[in-house]
């Protein structure tokens, strides 16, 4: 499923015992598109400790119920750092430090995707292509599929989408995003178009084709 990061942040992680914990953010490879963990605060367990749940534990989001089911139990959450679904627990009302999560895994640098909001996007010609408004995540493939940029002044008329394939350089944390295409190509790209809460597959394919990735 293709879904905006902001919409994912409105969902609750639904554990196997029916407990709900609000999605706070997503962690990804700092220099890539792979989504590695979902960050939440365990309001029903452990006095609200912050938690990084491995993305592989999640099923498909249920937008009608506003939940994102995950194969996680209270016992597994308490066994953080094992081979189970939870990588790290931290202090109550906080979120795990990406460096701590990386240390608990394979050591690859991680970043919260929300850190990219407002980041400038630069075309291959060195010109400004816009600023990041949101990200579109493929929850099945566990990757950032597109970025949503504001390519002009005000309103939704200048909201454009860029497929991750067109990113030649990524640093989510530093807000350093560069494209393999010129900035002018973004201004003429298909705009953000959704059907209800779900992003249309035909529209996604049209965006890919526009940028030459069909």
XYZ file of N, CA and C in Angstrom:
642
model
N 0.836 -1.192 0.000
C 0.000 0.000 0.000
C 0.874 1.246 0.000
N 0.518 2.223 -0.827
C 1.190 3.513 -0.842
C 0.415 4.470 0.051
N 1.086 5.054 1.024
C 0.416 5.932 1.971
C 1.388 7.007 2.453
N 0.858 8.201 2.644
C 1.698 9.306 3.075
C 2.159 9.102 4.511
N 3.371 9.582 4.795
C 3.906 9.498 6.153
C 2.961 10.161 7.147
N 2.427 11.309 6.803
C 1.520 12.010 7.719
C 0.289 11.175 8.039
N -0.179 10.404 7.064
C -1.340 9.543 7.310
C -0.955 8.346 8.176
N 0.241 7.808 7.967
C 0.700 6.719 8.823
C 0.803 7.174 10.276
N 1.164 8.438 10.481
C 1.320 8.950 11.840
C -0.018 9.164 12.549
N -1.117 9.023 11.834
C -2.429 9.098 12.471
C -2.927 7.726 12.927
N -2.201 6.665 12.571
C -2.625 5.303 12.892
C -2.079 4.859 14.245
N -2.690 3.805 14.770
C -2.199 3.172 15.993
C -1.601 1.813 15.660
N -0.458 1.518 16.276
C 0.083 0.168 16.186
C -0.842 -0.746 16.974
N -1.359 -1.778 16.318
C -2.243 -2.734 16.983
C -1.464 -4.012 17.247
N -1.227 -4.313 18.530
C -0.462 -5.497 18.903
C -1.331 -6.740 18.838
N -0.714 -7.895 19.024
C -1.446 -9.158 18.927
C -2.470 -9.331 20.047
N -2.300 -8.601 21.154
C -3.272 -8.698 22.240
C -4.304 -7.575 22.208
N -4.313 -6.797 21.107
C -5.308 -5.753 20.933
C -4.957 -4.410 21.522
N -3.769 -4.279 22.120
C -3.344 -2.980 22.644
C -2.988 -2.047 21.495
N -3.240 -0.752 21.687
C -2.970 0.248 20.658
C -1.925 1.242 21.152
N -0.976 1.561 20.266
C 0.093 2.507 20.568
C 0.271 3.401 19.341
N 0.243 4.703 19.529
C 0.260 5.645 18.409
C 1.565 5.579 17.615
N 1.451 5.550 16.281
C 2.637 5.660 15.421
C 3.202 7.069 15.562
N 4.474 7.162 15.901
C 5.107 8.472 16.065
C 5.937 8.868 14.846
N 6.678 7.922 14.300
C 7.568 8.240 13.186
C 8.078 6.935 12.595
N 8.775 7.050 11.478
C 9.412 5.900 10.840
C 10.904 6.153 10.741
N 11.677 5.113 10.968
C 13.120 5.176 10.769
C 13.479 4.530 9.440
N 14.467 5.124 8.765
C 14.937 4.595 7.485
C 16.449 4.702 7.424
N 17.050 3.972 6.475
C 18.467 4.164 6.218
C 18.707 5.639 5.922
N 19.681 6.226 6.584
C 19.894 7.673 6.445
C 20.177 8.072 5.003
N 20.846 7.186 4.266
C 21.233 7.522 2.892
C 20.515 6.661 1.864
N 19.333 6.139 2.234
C 18.608 5.275 1.302
C 17.113 5.349 1.503
N 16.399 4.420 0.902
C 14.939 4.461 0.947
C 14.331 3.348 1.790
N 15.134 2.429 2.320
C 14.594 1.310 3.092
C 14.081 1.780 4.446
N 12.810 1.501 4.727
C 12.225 1.784 6.039
C 12.544 0.597 6.945
N 13.148 0.861 8.095
C 13.650 -0.214 8.951
C 12.833 -0.424 10.224
N 12.268 0.655 10.795
C 11.581 0.563 12.077
C 10.420 1.546 12.136
N 9.453 1.229 12.972
C 8.365 2.140 13.309
C 8.547 2.537 14.770
N 8.546 3.830 15.036
C 8.722 4.325 16.399
C 7.363 4.635 17.019
N 7.210 4.247 18.272
C 5.969 4.496 18.998
C 6.286 4.687 20.474
N 5.281 5.084 21.232
C 5.379 5.130 22.695
C 4.384 4.119 23.239
N 4.851 3.237 24.084
C 4.031 2.126 24.567
C 3.113 2.591 25.693
N 2.036 3.269 25.315
C 1.135 3.868 26.306
C 0.464 2.819 27.176
N 0.197 1.654 26.633
C -0.469 0.610 27.396
C 0.511 -0.249 28.192
N 1.772 -0.151 27.845
C 2.784 -0.990 28.494
C 3.951 -0.123 28.976
N 4.602 -0.510 30.028
C 5.884 0.052 30.444
C 5.857 1.574 30.597
N 4.733 2.117 31.035
C 4.624 3.546 31.368
C 5.004 4.458 30.207
N 4.658 4.029 29.009
C 4.857 4.896 27.851
C 6.274 4.988 27.337
N 7.077 3.970 27.570
C 8.442 4.005 27.054
C 8.449 4.082 25.526
N 9.445 4.798 24.995
C 9.621 4.837 23.557
C 10.109 3.497 23.054
N 9.769 3.194 21.811
C 10.036 1.848 21.294
C 10.272 1.914 19.791
N 11.266 1.181 19.324
C 11.514 1.022 17.885
C 11.186 -0.409 17.498
N 10.101 -0.578 16.744
C 9.642 -1.896 16.320
C 10.146 -2.151 14.901
N 10.715 -3.314 14.688
C 11.236 -3.628 13.354
C 10.105 -3.657 12.331
N 10.344 -3.043 11.180
C 9.307 -2.884 10.160
C 8.774 -4.221 9.666
N 9.595 -5.245 9.722
C 9.173 -6.566 9.243
C 8.036 -7.148 10.072
N 7.789 -6.602 11.261
C 6.721 -7.110 12.132
C 5.340 -6.624 11.707
N 5.271 -5.688 10.769
C 4.009 -5.044 10.431
C 3.329 -5.671 9.216
N 2.008 -5.723 9.303
C 1.192 -6.129 8.174
C 0.725 -4.912 7.395
N -0.371 -5.047 6.679
C -0.921 -3.941 5.894
C -1.723 -3.013 6.795
N -1.566 -1.692 6.666
C -2.390 -0.765 7.448
C -3.875 -0.953 7.131
N -4.701 -0.834 8.157
C -6.153 -0.887 7.998
C -6.676 0.529 8.196
N -6.863 1.253 7.090
C -7.247 2.658 7.179
C -8.668 2.829 7.687
N -9.532 1.864 7.449
C -10.911 1.970 7.920
C -10.986 1.902 9.446
N -10.038 1.180 10.048
C -10.010 1.047 11.511
C -8.934 1.923 12.149
N -8.168 2.635 11.321
C -7.097 3.511 11.799
C -6.043 2.761 12.612
N -5.704 1.550 12.164
C -4.690 0.763 12.862
C -3.677 0.210 11.863
N -2.508 -0.100 12.399
C -1.444 -0.746 11.636
C -1.048 -1.990 12.423
N -1.583 -3.157 12.058
C -1.330 -4.375 12.833
C 0.149 -4.757 12.829
N 0.612 -5.220 14.000
C 1.994 -5.655 14.131
C 2.053 -6.920 14.972
N 2.951 -7.817 14.602
C 3.135 -9.067 15.339
C 4.048 -8.801 16.523
N 3.471 -8.204 17.573
C 4.230 -7.853 18.764
C 3.345 -8.027 19.982
N 3.904 -8.595 21.037
C 3.193 -8.775 22.295
C 3.912 -7.996 23.395
N 3.271 -7.865 24.548
C 3.905 -7.166 25.663
C 5.197 -7.861 26.083
N 5.167 -9.181 26.100
C 6.370 -9.932 26.485
C 7.513 -9.693 25.505
N 7.195 -9.647 24.222
C 8.232 -9.407 23.215
C 8.771 -7.986 23.321
N 7.905 -7.026 23.633
C 8.363 -5.649 23.795
C 9.340 -5.536 24.960
N 9.108 -6.320 26.005
C 9.998 -6.290 27.157
C 11.325 -6.976 26.916
N 11.430 -7.690 25.806
C 12.653 -8.413 25.464
C 13.380 -7.705 24.327
N 13.457 -6.384 24.430
C 14.076 -5.582 23.369
C 15.534 -5.969 23.159
N 15.955 -5.898 21.912
C 17.336 -6.200 21.574
C 17.584 -7.646 21.237
N 16.568 -8.471 21.375
C 16.693 -9.881 21.006
C 16.394 -10.035 19.518
N 16.100 -11.258 19.110
C 15.746 -11.505 17.712
C 14.267 -11.230 17.445
N 13.550 -10.755 18.466
C 12.128 -10.467 18.328
C 11.867 -9.173 17.579
N 10.623 -8.670 17.660
C 10.242 -7.511 16.848
C 10.749 -6.162 17.347
N 11.189 -6.072 18.609
C 11.575 -4.777 19.175
C 13.090 -4.652 19.242
N 13.617 -3.575 18.661
C 15.060 -3.355 18.663
C 15.518 -2.631 19.921
N 14.772 -1.582 20.312
C 15.210 -0.710 21.406
C 14.004 -0.199 22.178
N 14.146 -0.122 23.497
C 13.240 0.631 24.368
C 14.024 1.802 24.940
N 13.329 2.907 25.218
C 14.010 4.055 25.808
C 13.119 4.659 26.901
N 13.462 5.838 27.357
C 12.757 6.478 28.459
C 11.308 6.792 28.089
N 10.426 6.851 29.085
C 9.034 7.226 28.817
C 8.925 8.586 28.129
N 7.920 8.699 27.233
C 7.615 9.942 26.523
C 8.741 10.420 25.612
N 9.670 9.542 25.304
C 10.739 9.865 24.352
C 10.675 8.873 23.204
N 11.437 9.146 22.162
C 11.595 8.201 21.063
C 13.045 7.746 21.023
N 13.284 6.513 20.612
C 14.662 6.016 20.576
C 15.565 6.869 19.699
N 16.787 7.067 20.150
C 17.790 7.760 19.359
C 18.147 6.868 18.166
N 18.143 7.422 16.947
C 18.497 6.596 15.778
C 19.844 5.906 15.914
N 20.789 6.556 16.589
C 22.110 5.937 16.767
C 22.023 4.703 17.651
N 21.156 4.746 18.669
C 20.990 3.579 19.540
C 20.327 2.427 18.787
N 19.362 2.762 17.930
C 18.695 1.725 17.145
C 19.689 1.112 16.164
N 20.492 1.950 15.523
C 21.494 1.448 14.578
C 22.482 0.522 15.280
N 22.880 0.890 16.502
C 23.834 0.073 17.247
C 23.258 -1.290 17.604
N 21.925 -1.336 17.795
C 21.267 -2.603 18.124
C 21.066 -3.488 16.894
N 21.254 -2.903 15.722
C 21.066 -3.647 14.478
C 22.410 -3.893 13.803
N 22.520 -3.533 12.517
C 23.762 -3.835 11.793
C 24.738 -2.667 11.757
N 24.390 -1.560 12.430
C 25.287 -0.417 12.497
C 25.074 0.623 11.429
N 24.226 0.352 10.430
C 23.973 1.332 9.374
C 23.265 2.557 9.954
N 23.704 3.738 9.565
C 23.129 4.979 10.082
C 21.655 5.079 9.710
N 20.835 5.506 10.680
C 19.397 5.637 10.489
C 18.973 7.069 10.754
N 17.785 7.424 10.264
C 17.228 8.758 10.502
C 15.710 8.671 10.534
N 15.103 9.559 11.315
C 13.646 9.659 11.300
C 13.211 10.365 10.017
N 12.208 9.797 9.350
C 11.765 10.366 8.078
C 11.157 11.747 8.248
N 10.553 12.029 9.394
C 9.953 13.352 9.600
C 11.003 14.457 9.574
N 12.277 14.091 9.767
C 13.353 15.087 9.740
C 13.512 15.705 8.355
N 12.973 15.050 7.329
C 13.112 15.553 5.955
C 12.122 16.669 5.647
N 11.102 16.859 6.486
C 10.092 17.883 6.192
C 10.737 19.262 6.116
N 10.450 19.974 5.041
C 10.999 21.308 4.833
C 12.372 21.324 4.189
N 12.942 20.160 3.928
C 14.283 20.095 3.347
C 14.268 20.567 1.895
N 15.290 21.299 1.468
C 15.369 21.704 0.063
C 15.722 20.523 -0.834
N 15.176 20.551 -2.045
C 15.461 19.522 -3.047
C 16.129 20.209 -4.225
N 17.276 19.703 -4.641
C 18.072 20.345 -5.676
C 18.116 19.475 -6.928
N 17.881 20.094 -8.088
C 17.927 19.374 -9.353
C 19.349 19.103 -9.802
N 19.486 18.260 -10.827
C 20.806 17.930 -11.356
C 21.492 19.150 -11.957
N 20.690 20.166 -12.303
C 21.243 21.400 -12.860
C 21.665 22.395 -11.785
N 21.532 21.987 -10.511
C 21.911 22.866 -9.407
C 20.832 23.840 -8.987
N 19.686 23.814 -9.680
C 18.589 24.713 -9.356
C 17.658 24.098 -8.304
N 16.987 24.968 -7.551
C 16.062 24.506 -6.518
C 14.811 23.915 -7.152
N 14.441 22.708 -6.730
C 13.247 22.052 -7.262
C 12.059 22.184 -6.321
N 12.293 22.636 -5.096
C 11.220 22.796 -4.119
C 11.669 22.349 -2.744
N 10.710 22.234 -1.835
C 10.992 21.763 -0.483
C 10.076 20.586 -0.158
N 10.545 19.700 0.691
C 9.793 18.489 1.025
C 8.588 18.830 1.902
N 7.405 18.385 1.458
C 6.180 18.520 2.240
C 5.838 17.227 2.969
N 6.096 16.109 2.328
C 5.721 14.817 2.889
C 6.450 13.732 2.109
N 6.345 12.507 2.605
C 6.899 11.346 1.928
C 5.791 10.326 1.717
N 5.894 9.555 0.655
C 4.945 8.480 0.381
C 5.674 7.160 0.581
N 5.115 6.322 1.453
C 5.766 5.071 1.841
C 5.026 3.885 1.221
N 5.771 2.947 0.694
C 5.222 1.672 0.249
C 5.336 0.725 1.435
N 4.223 0.475 2.123
C 4.279 -0.311 3.354
C 4.534 -1.794 3.085
N 4.210 -2.264 1.893
C 4.456 -3.671 1.568
C 5.939 -3.922 1.310
N 6.554 -3.020 0.552
C 7.978 -3.167 0.233
C 8.877 -2.535 1.294
N 8.269 -1.814 2.253
C 8.978 -1.169 3.355
C 10.068 -0.233 2.814
N 9.611 0.727 2.012
C 10.541 1.690 1.437
C 9.839 3.010 1.167
N 10.616 4.079 1.087
C 10.087 5.361 0.631
C 9.928 5.275 -0.880
N 8.695 5.458 -1.353
C 8.431 5.338 -2.783
C 8.537 6.679 -3.496
N 8.141 7.762 -2.813
C 8.128 9.086 -3.434
C 8.312 10.160 -2.375
N 8.727 11.334 -2.821
C 8.687 12.511 -1.970
C 7.685 13.485 -2.571
N 6.981 14.200 -1.707
C 6.039 15.237 -2.121
C 6.718 16.572 -1.881
N 6.798 17.397 -2.907
C 7.484 18.683 -2.782
C 6.547 19.829 -3.112
N 6.833 20.960 -2.510
C 6.176 22.212 -2.869
C 7.101 22.913 -3.851
N 6.676 23.017 -5.089
C 7.546 23.563 -6.137
C 7.229 25.013 -6.471
N 6.331 25.626 -5.695
C 5.968 27.021 -5.953
C 5.253 27.631 -4.764
N 4.838 28.883 -4.886
C 4.250 29.581 -3.747
C 2.828 29.138 -3.437
N 2.606 28.746 -2.181
C 1.260 28.573 -1.619
C 0.380 27.510 -2.248
N -0.567 27.010 -1.456
C -1.629 26.144 -1.936
C -1.177 24.788 -2.431
N -2.157 24.037 -2.928
C -1.875 22.674 -3.395
C -1.501 22.626 -4.877
N -1.658 23.746 -5.590
C -1.414 23.750 -7.039
C 0.029 23.421 -7.381
N 0.941 23.650 -6.445
C 2.361 23.411 -6.724
C 2.904 22.198 -5.993
N 2.010 21.350 -5.488
C 2.468 20.097 -4.881
C 2.757 19.087 -5.980
N 4.007 18.655 -6.048
C 4.434 17.697 -7.057
C 5.081 16.496 -6.380
N 5.116 15.390 -7.086
C 5.709 14.174 -6.528
C 6.911 13.756 -7.361
N 7.887 13.195 -6.662
C 9.120 12.734 -7.299
C 9.369 11.303 -6.832
N 9.523 10.351 -7.734
C 9.798 8.971 -7.302
C 11.182 8.864 -6.680
N 11.317 7.950 -5.745
C 12.605 7.763 -5.076
C 13.698 7.407 -6.072
N 13.318 6.782 -7.185
C 14.310 6.411 -8.199
C 15.022 7.633 -8.783
N 14.387 8.813 -8.679
C 14.984 10.029 -9.234
C 15.888 10.751 -8.237
N 16.047 10.182 -7.036
C 16.944 10.782 -6.046
C 18.353 10.239 -6.248
N 19.278 11.137 -6.553
C 20.666 10.708 -6.773
C 21.490 10.781 -5.495
N 21.018 11.568 -4.521
C 21.711 11.683 -3.239
C 20.682 11.902 -2.151
N 20.802 11.132 -1.064
C 19.839 11.205 0.024
C 20.578 11.327 1.350
N 20.142 12.270 2.158
C 20.517 12.293 3.568
C 19.316 12.866 4.300
N 18.445 11.961 4.795
C 17.196 12.415 5.412
C 17.464 13.336 6.595
N 18.454 13.003 7.388
C 18.684 13.748 8.617
C 19.220 15.143 8.351
N 20.103 15.255 7.380
C 20.706 16.551 7.071
C 19.853 17.367 6.109
N 18.763 16.770 5.625
C 17.927 17.485 4.666
C 18.663 17.766 3.380
N 19.383 16.797 2.891
C 20.211 16.960 1.701
C 19.713 15.997 0.631
N 18.866 16.502 -0.275
C 18.264 15.667 -1.314
C 18.591 16.244 -2.688
N 19.164 15.406 -3.529
C 19.524 15.823 -4.885
C 18.879 14.882 -5.895
N 18.537 15.449 -7.060
C 17.835 14.697 -8.095
C 18.756 14.353 -9.256
N 18.349 13.309 -9.970
C 19.062 12.956 -11.198
C 18.484 13.678 -12.408
N 17.402 14.442 -12.209
C 16.780 15.221 -13.292
C 16.884 16.709 -12.966
N 16.662 17.553 -13.966
C 16.684 18.997 -13.737
C 15.466 19.445 -12.936
N 15.628 20.566 -12.248
C 14.546 21.092 -11.420
C 13.316 21.434 -12.245
N 13.504 21.884 -13.470
C 12.376 22.285 -14.310
C 11.431 21.118 -14.593
N 11.943 19.900 -14.588
C 11.105 18.730 -14.860
C 10.091 18.520 -13.742
N 10.442 18.891 -12.527
C 9.542 18.715 -11.380
C 8.318 19.602 -11.515
N 8.511 20.812 -11.997
C 7.404 21.756 -12.104
C 6.296 21.310 -13.032
N 6.602 20.442 -13.988
C 5.615 19.946 -14.939
C 5.146 18.538 -14.624
N 5.580 18.005 -13.504
C 5.251 16.618 -13.140
C 3.796 16.495 -12.716
N 3.232 15.268 -12.732
C 1.877 15.055 -12.209
C 1.789 15.536 -10.762
N 0.640 16.122 -10.420
C 0.489 16.602 -9.045
C 0.006 15.470 -8.148
N -0.089 15.776 -6.862
C -0.511 14.769 -5.904
C -1.989 14.498 -6.076
N -2.325 13.246 -6.399
C -3.714 12.884 -6.656
C -4.026 11.599 -5.919
N -5.050 11.646 -5.066
C -5.406 10.483 -4.267
C -6.883 10.172 -4.428
N -7.230 8.937 -4.161
C -8.614 8.492 -4.159
C -8.937 8.090 -2.729
N -9.665 8.943 -2.013
C -9.903 8.701 -0.599
C -8.578 8.742 0.144
N -8.327 7.738 0.976
C -7.079 7.674 1.716
C -6.000 6.905 0.967
N -6.384 6.208 -0.090
C -5.423 5.372 -0.799
C -4.946 6.060 -2.070
N -3.669 5.961 -2.311
C -3.088 6.558 -3.506
C -3.261 5.589 -4.666
N -3.724 6.110 -5.778
C -4.043 5.252 -6.916
C -2.799 4.663 -7.566
N -2.842 3.366 -7.861
C -1.736 2.697 -8.512
C -1.482 3.205 -9.917
N -2.563 3.509 -10.652
C -2.397 4.014 -12.025
C -1.677 5.358 -12.014
N -2.016 6.185 -11.047
C -1.353 7.486 -10.910
C 0.132 7.296 -10.596
N 0.449 6.374 -9.721
C 1.838 6.089 -9.352
C 2.633 5.672 -10.585
N 2.052 4.800 -11.391
C 2.736 4.349 -12.603
C 2.922 5.494 -13.592
N 1.951 6.400 -13.632
C 2.066 7.563 -14.528
C 3.222 8.470 -14.089
N 3.384 8.626 -12.788
C 4.489 9.429 -12.273
C 5.821 8.788 -12.640
N 5.926 7.470 -12.443
C 7.158 6.772 -12.806
C 7.481 6.954 -14.284
N 6.456 6.821 -15.130
C 6.658 6.950 -16.575
C 7.108 8.367 -16.940
N 6.536 9.368 -16.269
C 6.908 10.756 -16.557
C 8.408 10.977 -16.331
N 8.936 10.388 -15.272
C 10.352 10.567 -14.954
C 11.250 9.543 -15.662
N 10.643 8.679 -16.482
C 11.429 7.727 -17.249
C 11.746 6.430 -16.542
N 10.910 6.081 -15.527
C 11.146 4.845 -14.786
C 10.010 3.843 -14.970
N 9.231 3.974 -16.033
C 8.095 3.096 -16.249
C 8.502 1.671 -16.612
